[in-house]
Amino acid sequence: MSTTHRPYNFSAGPAVLPEEVLREAAAEMLDWHGSGMGVMEMSHRGKEFISIHEAAEHDLRALLAVPPHFKILFMQGGGLGENAIVPLNLSRGGQVDLVVTGAWSKKSAAEARKYADVAIAASNEADGHTTLPAAAGWQLRPGASYVHLCSNETIHGVEFGALPDLAALGSDAPLVVDCSSHILSRPIDWARVGLAFAGAQKNIGPAGLTLVFVREDLLDRALPICPSAFEYKTVAAHGSMFNTPPTYGIYIAGLVFQWLQRQGGVAEMERRAIAKAALLYGALDGSGGFYANKVAHDGRSRMNVPFFLHDESLNEAFLAGARAAGLLQLKGHKSVGGMRASIYNAMPIEGVQALVDYLNEFARRHG
Ligand code: PMP
């Protein structure tokens, strides 16, 4: 590699982290702030780790303007774990309405069926998960315990620009949002949310940490079979220390939150995300059909951009050339094929520009 920067990493997750954060963590690996211990070696109940944890939670609350009546929980289990943990805590074994917009919400529906009576309120499956089903047409049941959606479908690249106002749709059910793959890239309208969760391994930090934001009035609904370590009320009552939390993940997340603040916070991340997405979609749309992203314009994700080469026999050559150009992990998810560029907060616009230059050059050579 002749470049002076690290390769640009377009993985959907675990994904690129800010280089500054990685360097900070490396410098503190053996001795955190003169404590004589690395963060992985600290008791989660010691004053050192408690200060790391408190700062991370404080900064996250500020970054996303999380209101005081929401608890922030640092948990384990990942996104798929939450697909079980949410119905165990919120369904009361009753009705759950689910909006399917891609692979992840489909999985959520399948898992919730183990605990609740699940109905699909709307689905874009018929068009291959390429559109956003208009909220006005959702079939919401009056007695539903909650309504679940995935606000950014990482595999299919479909993102909600705004969260639905369930009350305006005649439902008083709380909205549950899986925002794993675009958290901290845009503000969250908390007035419309009952619970939001996110695996850390895209926009936050290492896999293993899962963030849960839960409205306090929803804490008291868990089914008796819910494991204590996954019961939101129990986890909240212990300040996310009922069991040993994923300490190193929380530490890295805290460094990422500080980095985000230095960059200008979520507003700046959103501004950059809009610019990066416009650059990349513009190149795909302007390629004269050499490349295609199939998602309807109003549903296109700013974070995950799946695309296809018109001539798929060139896929291997495209990926090999990309790797040689320092553009890593562009292969699409196995369930959809093609390519996918994930352009999370830590991807600089220079990385997207390098990808666009490569897209143009490859199309010129093979078009
Ligand atoms: N939801 C979304 C939106 C995701 O992108 C992912 C992971 N790619 C998951 C859930 C599942 O997360 P995990 O692998 O941490 O269970």
CSV table of C-alpha atoms and ligand atoms in Angstrom, one decimal:
chain,number,residue,atom,x,y,z
A,1,MET,CA,0.0,0.0,0.0
A,2,SER,CA,1.4,3.3,-1.0
A,3,THR,CA,-1.2,5.4,0.8
A,4,THR,CA,-0.4,7.2,4.0
A,5,HIS,CA,-3.8,6.6,5.5
A,6,ARG,CA,-5.3,3.3,6.6
A,7,PRO,CA,-7.4,1.6,3.9
A,8,TYR,CA,-11.1,2.7,3.8
A,9,ASN,CA,-13.2,0.0,5.5
A,10,PHE,CA,-16.8,-0.2,4.2
A,11,SER,CA,-17.9,-3.1,6.4
A,12,ALA,CA,-21.5,-3.2,7.6
A,13,GLY,CA,-20.4,-4.2,11.1
A,14,PRO,CA,-18.3,-4.7,13.0
A,15,ALA,CA,-17.2,-1.6,11.2
A,16,VAL,CA,-14.7,1.2,11.0
A,17,LEU,CA,-14.0,3.2,14.1
A,18,PRO,CA,-12.5,6.7,14.3
A,19,GLU,CA,-8.7,6.4,14.0
A,20,GLU,CA,-8.3,8.9,16.8
A,21,VAL,CA,-10.3,6.6,19.1
A,22,LEU,CA,-8.2,3.5,18.2
A,23,ARG,CA,-5.0,5.5,18.9
A,24,GLU,CA,-6.3,6.7,22.2
A,25,ALA,CA,-7.3,3.2,23.2
A,26,ALA,CA,-3.9,1.8,22.1
A,27,ALA,CA,-2.1,4.5,24.2
A,28,GLU,CA,-4.2,3.6,27.3
A,29,MET,CA,-4.1,-0.2,26.8
A,30,LEU,CA,-1.6,-0.9,29.5
A,31,ASP,CA,-2.3,1.9,31.9
A,32,TRP,CA,-5.6,3.8,32.0
A,33,HIS,CA,-5.0,7.4,33.3
A,34,GLY,CA,-2.2,6.3,35.7
A,35,SER,CA,-4.3,3.7,37.4
A,36,GLY,CA,-1.7,1.0,36.6
A,37,MET,CA,-4.5,-1.1,35.0
A,38,GLY,CA,-5.8,-1.5,31.5
A,39,VAL,CA,-9.6,-1.0,31.2
A,40,MET,CA,-10.2,-4.7,30.5
A,41,GLU,CA,-8.5,-5.5,33.8
A,42,MET,CA,-10.6,-3.3,36.1
A,43,SER,CA,-13.4,-4.3,38.3
A,44,HIS,CA,-16.7,-2.9,36.9
A,45,ARG,CA,-17.4,-1.8,40.5
A,46,GLY,CA,-14.2,0.1,41.0
A,47,LYS,CA,-14.2,3.9,40.9
A,48,GLU,CA,-12.1,4.0,37.7
A,49,PHE,CA,-14.6,2.0,35.7
A,50,ILE,CA,-17.6,3.7,37.3
A,51,SER,CA,-16.2,7.0,36.1
A,52,ILE,CA,-15.8,5.7,32.6
A,53,HIS,CA,-19.3,4.3,32.6
A,54,GLU,CA,-20.9,7.5,34.0
A,55,ALA,CA,-19.1,9.7,31.5
A,56,ALA,CA,-20.2,7.4,28.6
A,57,GLU,CA,-23.8,7.5,29.7
A,58,HIS,CA,-23.8,11.3,30.3
A,59,ASP,CA,-22.2,12.0,26.9
A,60,LEU,CA,-24.6,9.7,25.1
A,61,ARG,CA,-27.6,11.3,26.8
A,62,ALA,CA,-26.4,14.7,25.7
A,63,LEU,CA,-25.5,13.6,22.1
A,64,LEU,CA,-29.0,12.2,21.5
A,65,ALA,CA,-30.9,14.6,23.7
A,66,VAL,CA,-32.4,11.6,25.6
A,67,PRO,CA,-35.1,12.9,27.9
A,68,PRO,CA,-34.8,12.2,31.7
A,69,HIS,CA,-37.8,9.8,31.6
A,70,PHE,CA,-35.8,7.4,29.5
A,71,LYS,CA,-33.4,5.0,31.0
A,72,ILE,CA,-30.2,4.2,29.1
A,73,LEU,CA,-29.1,0.6,29.6
A,74,PHE,CA,-25.7,-0.8,28.6
A,75,MET,CA,-26.5,-4.5,27.9
A,76,GLN,CA,-25.2,-7.5,26.1
A,77,GLY,CA,-27.0,-9.7,23.6
A,78,GLY,CA,-26.8,-7.7,20.4
A,79,GLY,CA,-29.6,-6.9,18.0
A,80,LEU,CA,-30.8,-10.4,17.7
A,81,GLY,CA,-30.8,-10.8,21.4
A,82,GLU,CA,-33.0,-7.8,21.7
A,83,ASN,CA,-35.5,-9.5,19.3
A,84,ALA,CA,-36.2,-11.8,22.2
A,85,ILE,CA,-35.5,-9.5,25.1
A,86,VAL,CA,-37.9,-6.9,23.9
A,87,PRO,CA,-41.0,-9.2,23.7
A,88,LEU,CA,-40.0,-10.8,27.0
A,89,ASN,CA,-40.1,-7.3,28.5
A,90,LEU,CA,-42.9,-5.5,26.7
A,91,SER,CA,-45.3,-7.9,25.0
A,92,ARG,CA,-47.1,-9.2,28.1
A,93,GLY,CA,-47.6,-12.3,25.9
A,94,GLY,CA,-50.2,-10.3,23.9
A,95,GLN,CA,-50.2,-8.7,20.5
A,96,VAL,CA,-47.2,-7.2,18.7
A,97,ASP,CA,-47.5,-5.4,15.4
A,98,LEU,CA,-44.4,-5.4,13.2
A,99,VAL,CA,-43.5,-3.4,10.2
A,100,VAL,CA,-41.3,-5.4,7.9
A,101,THR,CA,-38.9,-3.4,5.7
A,102,GLY,CA,-36.0,-5.8,5.3
A,103,ALA,CA,-34.1,-8.8,6.7
A,104,TRP,CA,-33.7,-7.5,10.3
A,105,SER,CA,-37.3,-6.6,10.9
A,106,LYS,CA,-38.3,-10.0,9.4
A,107,LYS,CA,-36.0,-11.7,11.9
A,108,SER,CA,-37.5,-9.6,14.7
A,109,ALA,CA,-41.0,-10.9,13.7
A,110,ALA,CA,-39.9,-14.5,13.7
A,111,GLU,CA,-38.4,-14.2,17.1
A,112,ALA,CA,-41.2,-12.3,18.7
A,113,ARG,CA,-43.6,-15.1,17.6
A,114,LYS,CA,-42.1,-17.2,20.3
A,115,TYR,CA,-43.5,-14.9,23.0
A,116,ALA,CA,-46.4,-13.0,21.4
A,117,ASP,CA,-49.2,-12.9,18.9
A,118,VAL,CA,-47.4,-11.2,16.0
A,119,ALA,CA,-49.1,-9.6,13.1
A,120,ILE,CA,-47.3,-7.9,10.2
A,121,ALA,CA,-48.7,-4.3,10.1
A,122,ALA,CA,-47.0,-3.6,6.8
A,123,SER,CA,-44.4,-5.2,4.6
A,124,ASN,CA,-42.3,-4.3,1.6
A,125,GLU,CA,-41.4,-7.9,0.9
A,126,ALA,CA,-43.3,-8.0,-2.4
A,127,ASP,CA,-41.0,-5.4,-3.9
A,128,GLY,CA,-37.8,-7.0,-2.6
A,129,HIS,CA,-37.5,-4.7,0.4
A,130,THR,CA,-36.9,-1.6,-1.7
A,131,THR,CA,-39.6,0.8,-0.6
A,132,LEU,CA,-40.9,2.3,2.7
A,133,PRO,CA,-44.5,1.2,3.4
A,134,ALA,CA,-46.5,4.4,3.9
A,135,ALA,CA,-47.6,4.7,7.5
A,136,ALA,CA,-51.1,5.7,6.6
A,137,GLY,CA,-51.7,2.1,5.3
A,138,TRP,CA,-50.3,0.2,8.3
A,139,GLN,CA,-52.7,-2.3,9.9
A,140,LEU,CA,-52.3,-1.4,13.6
A,141,ARG,CA,-54.3,-3.4,16.1
A,142,PRO,CA,-55.9,-1.4,19.0
A,143,GLY,CA,-54.7,-3.8,21.7
A,144,ALA,CA,-51.1,-4.2,20.6
A,145,SER,CA,-48.5,-4.2,23.3
A,146,TYR,CA,-46.1,-2.4,21.0
A,147,VAL,CA,-45.3,-1.7,17.4
A,148,HIS,CA,-41.8,-2.7,16.2
A,149,LEU,CA,-39.8,-1.4,13.2
A,150,CYS,CA,-36.2,-1.3,12.1
A,151,SER,CA,-35.4,2.3,11.3
A,152,ASN,CA,-32.4,1.4,9.1
A,153,GLU,CA,-32.3,-1.9,7.4
A,154,THR,CA,-28.6,-2.7,7.2
A,155,ILE,CA,-28.8,-5.4,4.5
A,156,HIS,CA,-31.4,-3.9,2.2
A,157,GLY,CA,-30.4,-0.3,2.7
A,158,VAL,CA,-33.8,1.1,3.6
A,159,GLU,CA,-34.1,3.9,6.1
A,160,PHE,CA,-36.9,5.7,7.7
A,161,GLY,CA,-36.4,9.5,7.2
A,162,ALA,CA,-38.8,10.2,10.1
A,163,LEU,CA,-40.3,7.9,12.7
A,164,PRO,CA,-44.0,7.4,12.5
A,165,ASP,CA,-46.3,9.2,14.9
A,166,LEU,CA,-48.4,6.2,16.1
A,167,ALA,CA,-50.8,8.4,18.0
A,168,ALA,CA,-51.7,10.2,14.8
A,169,LEU,CA,-52.3,6.8,13.2
A,170,GLY,CA,-54.8,6.0,16.0
A,171,SER,CA,-52.6,3.7,18.0
A,172,ASP,CA,-51.6,4.2,21.6
A,173,ALA,CA,-49.0,1.4,21.5
A,174,PRO,CA,-45.4,2.3,22.2
A,175,LEU,CA,-43.0,2.2,19.3
A,176,VAL,CA,-40.0,0.0,19.5
A,177,VAL,CA,-37.2,0.9,17.1
A,178,ASP,CA,-34.1,-1.1,16.1
A,179,CYS,CA,-31.8,1.7,15.2
A,180,SER,CA,-28.6,-0.5,15.3
A,181,SER,CA,-27.2,0.7,12.0
A,182,HIS,CA,-27.8,4.4,12.0
A,183,ILE,CA,-27.8,5.5,15.7
A,184,LEU,CA,-26.0,8.8,16.2
A,185,SER,CA,-26.2,9.7,12.5
A,186,ARG,CA,-29.4,11.6,13.0
A,187,PRO,CA,-31.5,12.9,15.9
A,188,ILE,CA,-34.2,10.6,17.4
A,189,ASP,CA,-37.7,12.0,18.0
A,190,TRP,CA,-38.2,10.6,21.5
A,191,ALA,CA,-41.8,11.8,21.7
A,192,ARG,CA,-42.5,9.0,19.2
A,193,VAL,CA,-40.5,6.3,20.8
A,194,GLY,CA,-41.2,3.9,23.7
A,195,LEU,CA,-38.0,1.9,23.4
A,196,ALA,CA,-35.0,2.1,21.0
A,197,PHE,CA,-32.1,-0.4,20.9
A,198,ALA,CA,-28.8,-0.6,19.0
A,199,GLY,CA,-26.0,-3.1,18.8
A,200,ALA,CA,-22.8,-1.1,19.1
A,201,GLN,CA,-20.8,-2.6,16.3
A,202,LYS,CA,-21.7,-0.1,13.6
A,203,ASN,CA,-21.7,3.5,14.8
A,204,ILE,CA,-20.6,3.1,18.4
A,205,GLY,CA,-17.8,0.6,19.1
A,206,PRO,CA,-17.0,-3.1,19.6
A,207,ALA,CA,-19.6,-5.9,19.2
A,208,GLY,CA,-20.9,-7.2,22.5
A,209,LEU,CA,-22.3,-4.0,23.8
A,210,THR,CA,-26.0,-3.3,23.2
A,211,LEU,CA,-27.6,0.1,24.0
A,212,VAL,CA,-31.2,0.2,25.1
A,213,PHE,CA,-33.2,3.4,25.7
A,214,VAL,CA,-36.5,2.6,27.5
A,215,ARG,CA,-39.3,4.9,28.7
A,216,GLU,CA,-39.7,4.5,32.4
A,217,ASP,CA,-43.4,3.6,32.3
A,218,LEU,CA,-42.5,0.5,30.2
A,219,LEU,CA,-40.2,-1.0,32.8
A,220,ASP,CA,-42.8,-2.9,34.7
A,221,ARG,CA,-44.1,-5.3,32.1
A,222,ALA,CA,-41.7,-8.2,31.9
A,223,LEU,CA,-43.0,-11.8,31.6
A,224,PRO,CA,-42.0,-13.9,34.6
A,225,ILE,CA,-39.8,-16.1,32.4
A,226,CYS,CA,-37.6,-13.2,31.4
A,227,PRO,CA,-34.0,-13.8,32.5
A,228,SER,CA,-33.1,-11.4,35.3
A,229,ALA,CA,-30.0,-10.2,33.5
A,230,PHE,CA,-32.2,-9.2,30.5
A,231,GLU,CA,-35.1,-7.7,32.5
A,232,TYR,CA,-35.0,-4.0,31.8
A,233,LYS,CA,-36.3,-3.1,35.3
A,234,THR,CA,-33.6,-5.1,37.0
A,235,VAL,CA,-30.9,-3.8,34.8
A,236,ALA,CA,-32.1,-0.2,35.2
A,237,ALA,CA,-32.4,-0.6,39.0
A,238,HIS,CA,-28.7,-1.6,39.1
A,239,GLY,CA,-27.5,1.1,36.7
A,240,SER,CA,-26.6,-1.5,34.1
A,241,MET,CA,-24.4,-3.3,36.8
A,242,PHE,CA,-26.8,-6.2,37.7
A,243,ASN,CA,-24.3,-8.5,35.9
A,244,THR,CA,-20.9,-7.6,34.6
A,245,PRO,CA,-21.4,-5.2,31.7
A,246,PRO,CA,-19.3,-5.3,28.6
A,247,THR,CA,-16.7,-3.0,30.1
A,248,TYR,CA,-14.3,-2.6,27.3
A,249,GLY,CA,-17.1,-2.0,24.8
A,250,ILE,CA,-18.5,0.7,27.1
A,251,TYR,CA,-15.0,2.3,27.4
A,252,ILE,CA,-14.6,2.4,23.6
A,253,ALA,CA,-18.1,3.7,23.1
A,254,GLY,CA,-17.3,6.5,25.6
A,255,LEU,CA,-14.3,7.4,23.5
A,256,VAL,CA,-16.4,7.4,20.4
A,257,PHE,CA,-19.0,9.7,22.2
A,258,GLN,CA,-16.2,12.1,23.1
A,259,TRP,CA,-15.0,12.0,19.5
A,260,LEU,CA,-18.5,12.7,18.3
A,261,GLN,CA,-18.7,15.8,20.5
A,262,ARG,CA,-15.4,17.1,19.2
A,263,GLN,CA,-16.7,16.7,15.7
A,264,GLY,CA,-19.8,18.7,16.4
A,265,GLY,CA,-22.3,16.1,17.6
A,266,VAL,CA,-25.2,14.4,15.9
A,267,ALA,CA,-26.1,17.5,13.8
A,268,GLU,CA,-22.7,17.5,12.2
A,269,MET,CA,-22.8,13.7,11.7
A,270,GLU,CA,-26.2,14.1,10.0
A,271,ARG,CA,-24.8,16.9,7.8
A,272,ARG,CA,-21.8,14.7,6.8
A,273,ALA,CA,-24.1,11.6,6.3
A,274,ILE,CA,-26.2,13.6,3.8
A,275,ALA,CA,-23.2,14.8,1.9
A,276,LYS,CA,-21.6,11.3,1.8
A,277,ALA,CA,-24.8,9.6,0.7
A,278,ALA,CA,-25.4,12.2,-2.0
A,279,LEU,CA,-21.9,11.7,-3.3
A,280,LEU,CA,-22.2,7.9,-3.5
A,281,TYR,CA,-25.8,7.6,-4.8
A,282,GLY,CA,-25.0,10.3,-7.3
A,283,ALA,CA,-22.2,8.3,-8.7
A,284,LEU,CA,-24.3,5.1,-8.9
A,285,ASP,CA,-27.2,6.9,-10.5
A,286,GLY,CA,-25.0,8.7,-12.9
A,287,SER,CA,-23.2,5.6,-14.1
A,288,GLY,CA,-25.5,5.1,-17.1
A,289,GLY,CA,-26.7,1.8,-15.7
A,290,PHE,CA,-23.3,0.3,-15.0
A,291,TYR,CA,-24.2,0.3,-11.3
A,292,ALA,CA,-27.6,0.3,-9.7
A,293,ASN,CA,-29.1,0.8,-6.3
A,294,LYS,CA,-32.7,-0.4,-6.4
A,295,VAL,CA,-34.1,1.3,-3.3
A,296,ALA,CA,-36.8,4.0,-3.8
A,297,HIS,CA,-35.3,7.4,-3.4
A,298,ASP,CA,-37.3,8.4,-0.3
A,299,GLY,CA,-36.2,5.1,1.4
A,300,ARG,CA,-32.5,5.2,0.6
A,301,SER,CA,-30.2,4.6,3.6
A,302,ARG,CA,-27.6,7.2,4.3
A,303,MET,CA,-25.5,4.5,6.1
A,304,ASN,CA,-25.8,1.3,4.0
A,305,VAL,CA,-25.7,1.5,0.3
A,306,PRO,CA,-26.2,-1.8,-1.5
A,307,PHE,CA,-25.5,-1.8,-5.2
A,308,PHE,CA,-25.2,-4.1,-8.2
A,309,LEU,CA,-23.0,-4.2,-11.2
A,310,HIS,CA,-25.0,-4.5,-14.4
A,311,ASP,CA,-22.6,-7.3,-15.5
A,312,GLU,CA,-22.3,-9.5,-12.4
A,313,SER,CA,-19.6,-11.5,-14.0
A,314,LEU,CA,-17.4,-8.6,-13.1
A,315,ASN,CA,-18.1,-8.8,-9.4
A,316,GLU,CA,-14.8,-10.6,-8.4
A,317,ALA,CA,-12.7,-8.3,-10.5
A,318,PHE,CA,-14.5,-5.3,-8.9
A,319,LEU,CA,-13.8,-6.5,-5.4
A,320,ALA,CA,-10.2,-7.5,-6.1
A,321,GLY,CA,-9.5,-4.0,-7.7
A,322,ALA,CA,-11.2,-2.4,-4.7
A,323,ARG,CA,-9.0,-4.2,-2.3
A,324,ALA,CA,-5.9,-3.2,-4.3
A,325,ALA,CA,-7.1,0.4,-4.1
A,326,GLY,CA,-7.4,0.2,-0.3
A,327,LEU,CA,-11.2,-0.1,-0.3
A,328,LEU,CA,-12.1,-2.9,2.0
A,329,GLN,CA,-15.2,-5.1,2.7
A,330,LEU,CA,-17.4,-4.0,-0.2
A,331,LYS,CA,-19.0,-7.4,-0.8
A,332,GLY,CA,-22.8,-7.4,-0.4
A,333,HIS,CA,-24.6,-9.5,2.1
A,334,LYS,CA,-24.9,-13.1,1.1
A,335,SER,CA,-28.7,-12.9,1.0
A,336,VAL,CA,-28.8,-10.2,-1.6
A,337,GLY,CA,-25.5,-10.5,-3.4
A,338,GLY,CA,-23.8,-7.6,-5.3
A,339,MET,CA,-22.0,-5.0,-3.3
A,340,ARG,CA,-22.6,-2.9,-0.2
A,341,ALA,CA,-20.8,0.2,1.0
A,342,SER,CA,-21.5,1.1,4.6
A,343,ILE,CA,-20.6,4.7,5.2
A,344,TYR,CA,-21.0,5.1,9.0
A,345,ASN,CA,-20.0,8.1,11.1
A,346,ALA,CA,-16.4,7.1,11.2
A,347,MET,CA,-16.1,7.0,7.4
A,348,PRO,CA,-14.6,10.3,6.2
A,349,ILE,CA,-15.9,11.9,3.0
A,350,GLU,CA,-12.5,11.3,1.6
A,351,GLY,CA,-13.2,7.5,1.8
A,352,VAL,CA,-16.5,7.9,-0.1
A,353,GLN,CA,-14.7,10.1,-2.7
A,354,ALA,CA,-12.0,7.4,-3.1
A,355,LEU,CA,-14.8,4.8,-3.6
A,356,VAL,CA,-16.5,7.1,-6.1
A,357,ASP,CA,-13.3,7.6,-8.0
A,358,TYR,CA,-12.8,3.8,-8.1
A,359,LEU,CA,-16.4,3.2,-9.3
A,360,ASN,CA,-15.9,5.7,-12.1
A,361,GLU,CA,-12.5,4.3,-13.1
A,362,PHE,CA,-13.8,0.6,-13.0
A,363,ALA,CA,-16.8,1.6,-15.1
A,364,ARG,CA,-14.6,3.4,-17.6
A,365,ARG,CA,-12.4,0.4,-18.0
A,366,HIS,CA,-15.2,-2.2,-18.3
A,367,GLY,CA,-18.1,-0.2,-19.6
B,1,PMP,N1,-30.6,-5.3,13.7
B,1,PMP,C1,-29.9,-4.6,12.7
B,1,PMP,C2,-30.5,-3.4,12.1
B,1,PMP,C3,-28.6,-5.0,12.3
B,1,PMP,O1,-27.9,-4.4,11.4
B,1,PMP,C4,-28.0,-6.2,13.0
B,1,PMP,C5,-26.7,-6.7,12.6
B,1,PMP,N2,-26.2,-6.4,11.4
B,1,PMP,C6,-28.8,-6.8,13.9
B,1,PMP,C7,-30.0,-6.4,14.3
B,1,PMP,C8,-28.3,-8.1,14.6
B,1,PMP,O2,-27.3,-7.7,15.5
B,1,PMP,P1,-26.4,-8.8,16.2
B,1,PMP,O3,-25.6,-9.5,15.2
B,1,PMP,O4,-25.6,-7.9,17.2
B,1,PMP,O5,-27.3,-9.7,16.9
